[in-house]
Short mmCIF file of C-alpha atoms and ligand atoms in Angstrom, two decimals:
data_model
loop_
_atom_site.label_atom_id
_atom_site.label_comp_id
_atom_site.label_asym_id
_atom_site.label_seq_id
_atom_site.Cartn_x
_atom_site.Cartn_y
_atom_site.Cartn_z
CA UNK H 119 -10.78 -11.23 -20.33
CA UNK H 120 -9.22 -7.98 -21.39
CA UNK H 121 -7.67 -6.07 -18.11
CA UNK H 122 -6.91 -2.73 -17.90
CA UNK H 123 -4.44 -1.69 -14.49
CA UNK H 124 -4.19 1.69 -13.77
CA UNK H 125 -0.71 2.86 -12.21
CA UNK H 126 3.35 2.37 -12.48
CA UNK H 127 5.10 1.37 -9.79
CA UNK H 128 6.20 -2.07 -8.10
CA UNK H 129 2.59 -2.63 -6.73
CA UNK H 130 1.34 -2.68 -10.38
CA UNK H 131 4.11 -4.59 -11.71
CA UNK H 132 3.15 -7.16 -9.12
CA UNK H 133 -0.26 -6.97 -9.87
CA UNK H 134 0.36 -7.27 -13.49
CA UNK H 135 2.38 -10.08 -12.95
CA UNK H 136 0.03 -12.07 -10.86
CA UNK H 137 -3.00 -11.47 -13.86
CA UNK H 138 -0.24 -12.46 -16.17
CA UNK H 139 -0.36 -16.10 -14.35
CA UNK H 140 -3.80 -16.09 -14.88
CA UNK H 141 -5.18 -18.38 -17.78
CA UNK H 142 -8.25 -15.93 -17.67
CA UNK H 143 -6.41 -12.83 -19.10
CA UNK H 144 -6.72 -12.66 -22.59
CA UNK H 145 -4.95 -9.27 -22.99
CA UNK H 146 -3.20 -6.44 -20.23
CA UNK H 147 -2.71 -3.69 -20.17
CA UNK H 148 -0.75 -1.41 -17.83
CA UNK H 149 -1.33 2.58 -17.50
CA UNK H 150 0.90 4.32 -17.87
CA UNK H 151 3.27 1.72 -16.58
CA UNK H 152 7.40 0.83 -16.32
CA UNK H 153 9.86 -0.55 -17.77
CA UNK H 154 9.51 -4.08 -16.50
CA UNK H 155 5.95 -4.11 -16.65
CA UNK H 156 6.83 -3.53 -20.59
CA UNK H 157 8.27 -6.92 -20.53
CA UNK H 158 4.77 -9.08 -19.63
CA UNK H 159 2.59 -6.21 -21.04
CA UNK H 160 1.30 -3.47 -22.89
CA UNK H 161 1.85 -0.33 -21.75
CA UNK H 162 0.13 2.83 -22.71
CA UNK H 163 0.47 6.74 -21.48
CA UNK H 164 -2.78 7.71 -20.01
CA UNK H 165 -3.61 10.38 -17.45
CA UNK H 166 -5.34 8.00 -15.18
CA UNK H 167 -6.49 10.44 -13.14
CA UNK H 168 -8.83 11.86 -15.59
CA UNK H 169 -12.04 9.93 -15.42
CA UNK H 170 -13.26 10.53 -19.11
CA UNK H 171 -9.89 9.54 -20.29
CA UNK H 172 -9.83 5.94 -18.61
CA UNK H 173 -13.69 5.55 -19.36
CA UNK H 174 -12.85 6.76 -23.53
CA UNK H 175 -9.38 4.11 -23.31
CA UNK H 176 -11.42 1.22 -21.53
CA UNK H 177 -14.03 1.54 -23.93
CA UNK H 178 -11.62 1.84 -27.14
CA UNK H 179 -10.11 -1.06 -26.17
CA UNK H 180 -12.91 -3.52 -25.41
CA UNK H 181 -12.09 -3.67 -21.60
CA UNK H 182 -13.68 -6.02 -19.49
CA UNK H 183 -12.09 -5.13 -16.33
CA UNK H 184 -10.26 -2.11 -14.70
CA UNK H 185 -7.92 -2.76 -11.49
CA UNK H 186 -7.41 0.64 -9.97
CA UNK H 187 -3.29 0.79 -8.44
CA UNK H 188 -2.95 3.75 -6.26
CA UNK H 189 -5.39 6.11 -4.70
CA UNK H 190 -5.04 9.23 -6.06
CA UNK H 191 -7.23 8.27 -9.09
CA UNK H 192 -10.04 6.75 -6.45
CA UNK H 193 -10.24 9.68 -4.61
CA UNK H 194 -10.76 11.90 -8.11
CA UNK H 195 -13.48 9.67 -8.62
CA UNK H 196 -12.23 7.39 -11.16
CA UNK H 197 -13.54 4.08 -10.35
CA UNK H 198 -17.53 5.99 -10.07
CA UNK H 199 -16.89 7.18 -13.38
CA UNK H 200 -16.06 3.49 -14.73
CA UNK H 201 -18.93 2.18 -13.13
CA UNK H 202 -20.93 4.66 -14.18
CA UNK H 203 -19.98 3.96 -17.98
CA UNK H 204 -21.17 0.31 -16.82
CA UNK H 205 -17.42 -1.06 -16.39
CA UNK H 206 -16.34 -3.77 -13.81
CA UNK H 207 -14.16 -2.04 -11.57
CA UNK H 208 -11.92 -3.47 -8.65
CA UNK H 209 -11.72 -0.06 -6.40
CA UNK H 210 -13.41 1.78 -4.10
CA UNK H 211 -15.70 5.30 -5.14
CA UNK H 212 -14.73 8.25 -3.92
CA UNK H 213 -16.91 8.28 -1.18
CA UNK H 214 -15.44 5.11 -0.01
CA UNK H 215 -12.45 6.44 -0.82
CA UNK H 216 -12.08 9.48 2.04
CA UNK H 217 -11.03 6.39 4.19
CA UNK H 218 -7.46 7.22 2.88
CA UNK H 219 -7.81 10.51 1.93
CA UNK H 220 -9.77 12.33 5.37
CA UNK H 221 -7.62 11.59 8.51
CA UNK H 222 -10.92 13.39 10.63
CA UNK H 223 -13.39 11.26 8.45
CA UNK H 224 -11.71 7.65 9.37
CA UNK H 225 -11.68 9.27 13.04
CA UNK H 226 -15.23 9.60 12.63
CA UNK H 227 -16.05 6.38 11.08
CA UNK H 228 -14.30 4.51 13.85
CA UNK H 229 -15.87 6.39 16.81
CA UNK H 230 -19.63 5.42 14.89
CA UNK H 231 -18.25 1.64 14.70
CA UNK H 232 -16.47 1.91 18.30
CA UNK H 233 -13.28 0.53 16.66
CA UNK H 234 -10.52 0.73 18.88
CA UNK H 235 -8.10 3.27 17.50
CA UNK H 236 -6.16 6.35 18.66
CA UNK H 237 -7.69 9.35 20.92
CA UNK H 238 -8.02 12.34 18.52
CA UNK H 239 -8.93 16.13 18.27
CA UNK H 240 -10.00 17.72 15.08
CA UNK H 241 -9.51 21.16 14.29
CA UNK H 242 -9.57 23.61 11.39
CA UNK H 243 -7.51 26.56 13.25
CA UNK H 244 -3.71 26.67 14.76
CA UNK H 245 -4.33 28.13 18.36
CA UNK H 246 -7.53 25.22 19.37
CA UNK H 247 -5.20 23.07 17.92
CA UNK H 248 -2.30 24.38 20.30
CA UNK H 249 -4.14 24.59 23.67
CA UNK H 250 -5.46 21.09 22.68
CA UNK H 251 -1.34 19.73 22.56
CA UNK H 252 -0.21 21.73 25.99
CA UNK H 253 -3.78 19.94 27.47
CA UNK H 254 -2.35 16.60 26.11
CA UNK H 255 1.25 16.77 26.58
CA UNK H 256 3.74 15.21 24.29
CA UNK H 257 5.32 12.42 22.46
CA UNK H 258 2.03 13.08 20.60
CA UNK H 259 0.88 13.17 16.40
CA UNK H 260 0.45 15.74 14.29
CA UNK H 261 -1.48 14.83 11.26
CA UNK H 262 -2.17 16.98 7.90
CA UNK H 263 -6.12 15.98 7.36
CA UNK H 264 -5.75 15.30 3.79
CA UNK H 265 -3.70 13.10 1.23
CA UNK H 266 0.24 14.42 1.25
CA UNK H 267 1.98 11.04 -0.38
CA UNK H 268 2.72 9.63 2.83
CA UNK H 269 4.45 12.83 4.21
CA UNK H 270 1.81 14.91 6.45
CA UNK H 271 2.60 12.92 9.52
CA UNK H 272 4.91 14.30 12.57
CA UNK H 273 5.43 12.28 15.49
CA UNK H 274 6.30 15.29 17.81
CA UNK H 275 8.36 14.29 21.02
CA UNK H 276 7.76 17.60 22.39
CA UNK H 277 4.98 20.34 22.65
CA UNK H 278 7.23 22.68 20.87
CA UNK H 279 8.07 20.30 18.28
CA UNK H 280 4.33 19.87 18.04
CA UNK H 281 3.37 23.21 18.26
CA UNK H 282 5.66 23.92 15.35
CA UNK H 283 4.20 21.41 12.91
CA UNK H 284 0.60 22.89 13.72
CA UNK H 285 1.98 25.97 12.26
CA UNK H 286 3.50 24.29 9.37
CA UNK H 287 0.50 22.37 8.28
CA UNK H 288 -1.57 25.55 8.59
CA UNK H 289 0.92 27.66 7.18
CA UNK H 290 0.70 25.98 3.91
CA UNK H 291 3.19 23.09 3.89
CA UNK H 292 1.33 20.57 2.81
CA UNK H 293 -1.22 22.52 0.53
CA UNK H 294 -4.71 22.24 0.91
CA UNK H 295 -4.32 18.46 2.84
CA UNK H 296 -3.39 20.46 5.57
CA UNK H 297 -6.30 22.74 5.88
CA UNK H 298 -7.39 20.29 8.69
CA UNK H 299 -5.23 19.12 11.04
CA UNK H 300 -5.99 15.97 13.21
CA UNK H 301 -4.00 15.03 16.47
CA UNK H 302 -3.22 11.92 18.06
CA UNK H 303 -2.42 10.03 21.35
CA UNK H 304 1.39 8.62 20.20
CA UNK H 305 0.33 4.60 20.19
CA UNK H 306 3.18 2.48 21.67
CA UNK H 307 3.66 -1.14 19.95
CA UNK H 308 4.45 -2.97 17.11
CA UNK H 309 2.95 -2.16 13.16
CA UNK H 310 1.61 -4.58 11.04
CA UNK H 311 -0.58 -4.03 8.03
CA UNK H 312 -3.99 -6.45 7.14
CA UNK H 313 -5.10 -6.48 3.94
CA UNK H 314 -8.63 -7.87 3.19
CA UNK H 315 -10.98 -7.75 0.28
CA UNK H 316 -14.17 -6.30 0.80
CA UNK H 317 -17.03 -6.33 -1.92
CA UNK H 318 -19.80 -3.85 -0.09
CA UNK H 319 -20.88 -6.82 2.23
CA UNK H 320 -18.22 -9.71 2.86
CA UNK H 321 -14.99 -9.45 4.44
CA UNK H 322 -12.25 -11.53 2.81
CA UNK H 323 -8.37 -11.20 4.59
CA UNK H 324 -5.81 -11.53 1.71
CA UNK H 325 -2.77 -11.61 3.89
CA UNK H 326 -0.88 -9.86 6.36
CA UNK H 327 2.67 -7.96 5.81
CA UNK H 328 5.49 -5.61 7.70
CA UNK H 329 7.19 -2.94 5.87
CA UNK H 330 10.09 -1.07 6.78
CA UNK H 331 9.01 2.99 6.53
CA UNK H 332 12.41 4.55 7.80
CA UNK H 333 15.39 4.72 5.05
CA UNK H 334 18.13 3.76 7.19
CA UNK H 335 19.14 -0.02 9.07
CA UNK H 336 17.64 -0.49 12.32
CA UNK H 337 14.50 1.48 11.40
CA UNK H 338 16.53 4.88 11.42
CA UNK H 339 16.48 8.01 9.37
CA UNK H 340 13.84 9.92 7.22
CA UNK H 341 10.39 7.96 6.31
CA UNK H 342 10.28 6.77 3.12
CA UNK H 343 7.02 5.38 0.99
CA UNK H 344 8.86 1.68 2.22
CA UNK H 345 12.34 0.29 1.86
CA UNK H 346 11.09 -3.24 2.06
CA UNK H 347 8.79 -5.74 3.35
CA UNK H 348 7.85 -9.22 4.09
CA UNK H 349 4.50 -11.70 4.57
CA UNK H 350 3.32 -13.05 6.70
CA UNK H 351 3.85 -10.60 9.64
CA UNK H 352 4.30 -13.28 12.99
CA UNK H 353 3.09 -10.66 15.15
CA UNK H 354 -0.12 -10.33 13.37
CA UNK H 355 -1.17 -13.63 14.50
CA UNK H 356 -4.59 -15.82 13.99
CA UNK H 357 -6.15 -14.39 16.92
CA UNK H 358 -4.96 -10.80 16.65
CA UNK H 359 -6.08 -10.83 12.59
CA UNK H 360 -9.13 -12.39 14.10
CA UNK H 361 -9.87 -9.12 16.52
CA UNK H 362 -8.81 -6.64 14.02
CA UNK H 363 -11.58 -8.17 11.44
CA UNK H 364 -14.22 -8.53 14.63
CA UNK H 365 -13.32 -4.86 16.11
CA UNK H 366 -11.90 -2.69 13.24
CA UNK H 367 -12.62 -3.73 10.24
CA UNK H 368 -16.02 -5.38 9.53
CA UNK H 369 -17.47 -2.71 12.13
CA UNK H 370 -16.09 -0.41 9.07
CA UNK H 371 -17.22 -1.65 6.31
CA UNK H 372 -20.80 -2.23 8.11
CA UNK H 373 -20.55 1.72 8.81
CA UNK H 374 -19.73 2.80 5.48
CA UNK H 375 -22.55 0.42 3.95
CA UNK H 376 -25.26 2.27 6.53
CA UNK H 377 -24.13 5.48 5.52
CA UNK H 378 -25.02 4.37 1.90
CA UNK H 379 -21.23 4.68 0.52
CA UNK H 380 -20.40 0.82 1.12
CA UNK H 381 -16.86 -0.27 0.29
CA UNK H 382 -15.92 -2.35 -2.30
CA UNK H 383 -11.55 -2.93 -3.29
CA UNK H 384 -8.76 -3.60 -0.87
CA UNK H 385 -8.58 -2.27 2.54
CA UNK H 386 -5.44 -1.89 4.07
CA UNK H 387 -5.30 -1.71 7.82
CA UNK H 388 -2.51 -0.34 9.11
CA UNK H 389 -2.71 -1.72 12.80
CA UNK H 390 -0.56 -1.06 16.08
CA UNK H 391 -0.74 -4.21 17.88
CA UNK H 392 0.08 -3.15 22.24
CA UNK H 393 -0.25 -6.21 24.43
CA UNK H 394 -2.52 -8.62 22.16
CA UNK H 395 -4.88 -5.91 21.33
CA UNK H 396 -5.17 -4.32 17.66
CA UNK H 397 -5.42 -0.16 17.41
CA UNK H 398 -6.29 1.30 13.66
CA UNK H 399 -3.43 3.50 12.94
CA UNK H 400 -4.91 4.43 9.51
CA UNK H 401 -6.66 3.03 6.59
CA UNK H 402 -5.61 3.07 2.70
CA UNK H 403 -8.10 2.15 0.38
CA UNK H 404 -5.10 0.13 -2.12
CA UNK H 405 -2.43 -2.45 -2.01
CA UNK H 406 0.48 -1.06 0.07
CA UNK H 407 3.87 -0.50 -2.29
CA UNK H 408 5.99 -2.87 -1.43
CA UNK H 409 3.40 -4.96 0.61
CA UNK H 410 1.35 -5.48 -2.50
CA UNK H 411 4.31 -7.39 -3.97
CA UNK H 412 4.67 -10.12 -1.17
CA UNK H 413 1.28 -10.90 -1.32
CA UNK H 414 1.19 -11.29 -4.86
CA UNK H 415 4.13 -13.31 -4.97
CA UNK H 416 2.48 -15.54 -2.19
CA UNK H 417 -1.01 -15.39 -3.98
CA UNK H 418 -0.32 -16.09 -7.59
CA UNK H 419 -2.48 -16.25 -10.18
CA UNK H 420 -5.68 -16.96 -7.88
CA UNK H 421 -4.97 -13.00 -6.97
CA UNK H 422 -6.63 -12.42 -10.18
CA UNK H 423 -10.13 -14.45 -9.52
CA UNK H 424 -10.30 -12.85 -6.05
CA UNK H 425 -9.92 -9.11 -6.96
CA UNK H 426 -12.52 -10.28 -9.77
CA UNK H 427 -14.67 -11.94 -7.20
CA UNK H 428 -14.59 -8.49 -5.06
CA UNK H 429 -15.98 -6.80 -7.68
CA UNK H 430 -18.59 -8.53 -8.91
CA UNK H 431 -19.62 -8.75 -5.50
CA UNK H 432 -18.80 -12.49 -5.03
CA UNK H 433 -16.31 -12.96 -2.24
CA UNK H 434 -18.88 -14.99 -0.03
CA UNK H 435 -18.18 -18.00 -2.19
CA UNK H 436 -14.55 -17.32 -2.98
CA UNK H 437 -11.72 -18.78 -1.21
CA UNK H 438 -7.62 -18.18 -0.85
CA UNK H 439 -5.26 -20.90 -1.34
CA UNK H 440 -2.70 -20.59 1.24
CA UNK H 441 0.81 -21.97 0.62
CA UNK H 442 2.33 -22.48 3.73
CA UNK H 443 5.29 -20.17 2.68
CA UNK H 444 6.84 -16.71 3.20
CA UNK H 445 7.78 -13.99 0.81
CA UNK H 446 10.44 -10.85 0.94
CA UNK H 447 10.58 -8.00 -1.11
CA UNK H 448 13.86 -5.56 -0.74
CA UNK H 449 13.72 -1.87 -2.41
CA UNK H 450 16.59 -0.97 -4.51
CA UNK H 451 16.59 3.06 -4.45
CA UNK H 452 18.46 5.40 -5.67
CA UNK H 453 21.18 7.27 -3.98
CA UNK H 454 20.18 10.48 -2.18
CA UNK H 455 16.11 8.86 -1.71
CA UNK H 456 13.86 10.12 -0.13
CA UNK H 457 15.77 13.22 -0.18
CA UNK H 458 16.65 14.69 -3.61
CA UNK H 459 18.57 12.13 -5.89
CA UNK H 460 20.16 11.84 -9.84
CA UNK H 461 17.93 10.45 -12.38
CA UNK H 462 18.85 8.85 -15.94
CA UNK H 463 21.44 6.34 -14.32
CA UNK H 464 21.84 2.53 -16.35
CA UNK H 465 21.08 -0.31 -14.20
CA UNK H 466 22.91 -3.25 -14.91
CA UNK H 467 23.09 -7.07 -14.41
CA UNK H 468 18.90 -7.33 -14.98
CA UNK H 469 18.91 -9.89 -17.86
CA UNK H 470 20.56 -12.96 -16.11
CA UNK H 471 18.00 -12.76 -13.13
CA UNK H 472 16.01 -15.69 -11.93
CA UNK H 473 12.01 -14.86 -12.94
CA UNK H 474 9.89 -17.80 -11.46
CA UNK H 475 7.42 -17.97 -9.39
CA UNK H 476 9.96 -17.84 -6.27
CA UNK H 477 11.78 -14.82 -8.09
CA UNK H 478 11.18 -11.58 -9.30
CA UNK H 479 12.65 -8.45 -9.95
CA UNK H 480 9.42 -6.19 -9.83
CA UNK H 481 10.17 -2.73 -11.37
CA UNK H 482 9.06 0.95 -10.04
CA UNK H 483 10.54 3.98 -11.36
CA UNK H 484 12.33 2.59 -14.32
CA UNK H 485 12.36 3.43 -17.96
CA UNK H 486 13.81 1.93 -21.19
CA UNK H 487 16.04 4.01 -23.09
CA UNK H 488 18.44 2.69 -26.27
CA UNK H 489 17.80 -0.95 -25.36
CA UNK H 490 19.28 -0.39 -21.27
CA UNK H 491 17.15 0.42 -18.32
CA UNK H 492 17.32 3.28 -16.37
CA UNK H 493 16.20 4.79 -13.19
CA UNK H 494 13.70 7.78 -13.22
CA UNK H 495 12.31 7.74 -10.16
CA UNK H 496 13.85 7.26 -6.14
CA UNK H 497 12.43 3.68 -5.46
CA UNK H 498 13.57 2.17 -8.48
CA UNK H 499 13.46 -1.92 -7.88
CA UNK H 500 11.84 -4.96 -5.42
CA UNK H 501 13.99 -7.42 -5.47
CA UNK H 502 10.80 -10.50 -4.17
CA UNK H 503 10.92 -13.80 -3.28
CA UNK H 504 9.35 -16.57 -1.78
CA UNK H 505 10.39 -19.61 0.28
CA UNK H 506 9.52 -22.05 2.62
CA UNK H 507 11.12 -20.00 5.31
CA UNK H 508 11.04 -16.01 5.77
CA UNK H 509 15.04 -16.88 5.91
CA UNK H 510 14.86 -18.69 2.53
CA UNK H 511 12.84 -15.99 1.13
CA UNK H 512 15.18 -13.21 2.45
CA UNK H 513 18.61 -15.54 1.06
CA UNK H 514 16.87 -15.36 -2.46
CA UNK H 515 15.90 -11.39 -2.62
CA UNK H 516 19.13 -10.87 -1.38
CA UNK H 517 21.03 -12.93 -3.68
CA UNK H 518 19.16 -11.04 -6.67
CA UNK H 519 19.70 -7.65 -4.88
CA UNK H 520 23.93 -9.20 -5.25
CA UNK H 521 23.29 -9.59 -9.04
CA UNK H 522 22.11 -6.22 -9.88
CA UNK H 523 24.65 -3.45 -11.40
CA UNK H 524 24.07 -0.06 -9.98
CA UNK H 525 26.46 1.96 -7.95
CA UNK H 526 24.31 4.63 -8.18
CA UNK H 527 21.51 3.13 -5.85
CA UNK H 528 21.34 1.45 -2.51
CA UNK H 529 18.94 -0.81 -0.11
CA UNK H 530 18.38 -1.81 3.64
CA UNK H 531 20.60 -4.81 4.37
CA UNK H 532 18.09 -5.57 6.95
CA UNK H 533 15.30 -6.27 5.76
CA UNK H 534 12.80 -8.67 7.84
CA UNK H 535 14.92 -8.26 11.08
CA UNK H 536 11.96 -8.11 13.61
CA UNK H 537 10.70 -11.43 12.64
CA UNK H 538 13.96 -13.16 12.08
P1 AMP I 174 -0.05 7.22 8.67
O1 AMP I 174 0.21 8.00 7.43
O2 AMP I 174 -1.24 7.62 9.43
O3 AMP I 174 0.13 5.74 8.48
O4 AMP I 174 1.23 7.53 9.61
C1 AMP I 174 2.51 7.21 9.19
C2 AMP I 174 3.24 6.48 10.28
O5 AMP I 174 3.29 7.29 11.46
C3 AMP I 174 2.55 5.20 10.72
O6 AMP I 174 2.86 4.13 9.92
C4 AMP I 174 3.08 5.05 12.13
O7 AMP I 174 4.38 4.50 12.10
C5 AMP I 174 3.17 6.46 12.60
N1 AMP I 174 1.96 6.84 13.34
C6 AMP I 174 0.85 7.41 12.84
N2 AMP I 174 -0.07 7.63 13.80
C7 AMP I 174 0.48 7.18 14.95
C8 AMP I 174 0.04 7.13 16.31
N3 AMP I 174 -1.15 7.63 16.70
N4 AMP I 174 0.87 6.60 17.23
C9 AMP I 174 2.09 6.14 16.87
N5 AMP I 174 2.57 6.16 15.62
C10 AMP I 174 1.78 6.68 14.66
N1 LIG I 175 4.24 1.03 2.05
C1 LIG I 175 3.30 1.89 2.63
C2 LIG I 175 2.20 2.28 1.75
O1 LIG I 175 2.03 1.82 0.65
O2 LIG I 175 1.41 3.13 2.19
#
């Protein structure tokens, strides 16, 4: 099979990787790609948000099937216009897609399904939204409607600080995601995220994960796309996963099929678990970056026949292999992230890494320049492994994380600390 992957950071060098191991793959490649995804594939610039353009590449280059990375090409549409050109496509349509990218739509879809989540208020002007914060009170959440890369969410732990952000998001700050403005009841708990595989009718759970949002040790500091994560998540245990699938999720995906836009890609479930009980906290309609790499790492090549099962609408006969094992991934950023930071530094120490299947060095922002790689971009490196224990798994990321070169980035030394 010829693959096409659409995307460039760690989550698609994961992905890539996990094809890679796949005796199925005939050919990958990677758009637009990094630096270490150069290493195990082709790379080629694309704009893969541009429909036409990924339909005119996949066709040029006999494509057989397109794994969509990130969501800003599904919500533009990109996986309709595959399947439109008659393409296989692992990835939801846009439609399916507003899970992710409409805060007020999810809200919606989850009062239809009565799946436990947040109480909410929708509103498209700043003084409703105001009256409807001093009626609530605070610590309470202020949420731009639309996509803003992970940064249109304010947990206020006052009314002013609330009121404040109302004004913000309607004042322009986060562009036209902010047009709409949902608000939340502040959910107390621990996070964990789900990930299943969903094909329009069956339900499939793929693992579960915990990443580590704030920048700083202890869970301190700005929020960052993820410093670092780790699978399985202990607190998302067999009977919790089982609610979440029974409550949230396949009430969902039974919604969305009803409403003629069924679902079909990876659902990630972003959960708050309170006392045994599972709240949705949000959806995304793609791997998590990092979560995407544990998984992999723990899946393998069998990731590959599963995402294929999904979308040829085969996941009621497919199965997952579980290895009874654990897997860590630690970011390697660079200095300054998520605030502003230098770009063009070398990385050193890369070439004498371990790369097996209980280590790899999965690459994000990277790029190869005069033979050395450099970082472009603020989360740079994942540092993954896997072991029998989540302590074996963390002793091996970190020892990689020990071999690297680069005084001119930084990670969390903590990673995994809840569970361990
Ligand atoms: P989201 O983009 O919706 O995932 O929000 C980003 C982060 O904000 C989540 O991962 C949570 O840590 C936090 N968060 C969002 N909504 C709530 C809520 N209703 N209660 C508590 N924390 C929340
Ligand atoms: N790591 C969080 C995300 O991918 O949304």
């Amino acid at each position: 099979m010829n693959i096409l992957i659409l995307g460039s950071g760690g989550r698609e060098h994961a992905l890539a990787w996990a094809v890679m191991q796949n005796p199925k793959c005939d050919r990958l490649i990677v758009a637009p790609g990094n630096a270490g995804i150069a290493m195990i594939a082709d790379c080629a610039a694309l704009d893969i948000e541009d429909g036409g353009a990924v339909v005119t590449f996949a066709e040029e280059n006999s494509i057989d099937f397109v794994i969509v990375g990130p969501e800003a090409p599904l919500a533009a549409g990109v996986a309709d216009r595959l399947r439109d050109a008659g393409l296989l496509v692992f990835g939801p349509s846009a439609e399916a897609a507003r899970l992710e990218a409409s805060k007020s739509f999810t809200k919606e879809i989850c009062d239809a399904a009565n799946a436990p989540t947040a109480a909410y208020g929708h509103f498209t002007d700043a003084d409703a939204a105001k009256a409807y914060v001093r009626a609530q009170g605070a610590p309470i959440v202020v949420k731009a409607d639309g996509l803003a890369a992970g940064k249109g969410v304010i947990i206020a732990e006052t009314v002013a600080e609330a009121e404040a952000a109302i004004d913000d998001m309607f004042g322009g700050a986060f562009g036209g995601a902010g047009a709409e403005v949902v608000i939340e009841e502040f959910m107390q708990g621990e996070e964990a995220s789900f990930f299943v595989l969903c094909d329009g009718t069956d339900v499939l759970p793929i693992g579960t994960a915990q990443d580590h949002k704030r920048v700083g040790e202890g869970d301190t500091g700005l929020n960052t796309g993820g410093m670092g994560a780790y699978s399985p998540a202990p607190v998302l245990t067999d009977a919790i996963a089982q609610k979440a699938l029974d409550e949230i999720i396949k009430p969902t995906m039974a919604e969305m099929a009803k409403r003629g836009a069924p679902y079909q890609g990876v659902l990630y479930a972003g959960l708050m678990i309170e006392d045994g009980q599972p709240r949705l906290v949000e959806y995304n309609v793609r791997f998590g970056d990092p979560e995407c790499q544990v998984l992999m790492m723990r899946l393998g090549g069998q990731a590959m026949d599963l995402l294929h099962a999904c979308a040829e609408g085969r996941l009621g006969e497919a199965r997952v292999n579980w290895a009874n094992d654990h897997a860590m991934t630690v970011v390697l950023a660079a200095n300054g992230y998520p605030g502003s930071y230098e770009k063009g530094s070398v990385i050193g120490g890369l070439d004498d890494l371990p790369e097996d299947s209980f280590h790899m060095m999965f690459h994000a922002g990277t790029t190869e320049k005069d033979g050395k790689i450099t970082a472009t971009g603020g989360r740079v490196l994942n540092a993954t492994a896997r072991g029998a224990t989540l302590q074996e798994a963390r002793d091996r990321a970190y020892a990689m994380v020990d071999q690297v070169n680069w005084p001119e980035g930084f990670c969390r030394r903590d990673i995994g600390w809840r569970a361990l």
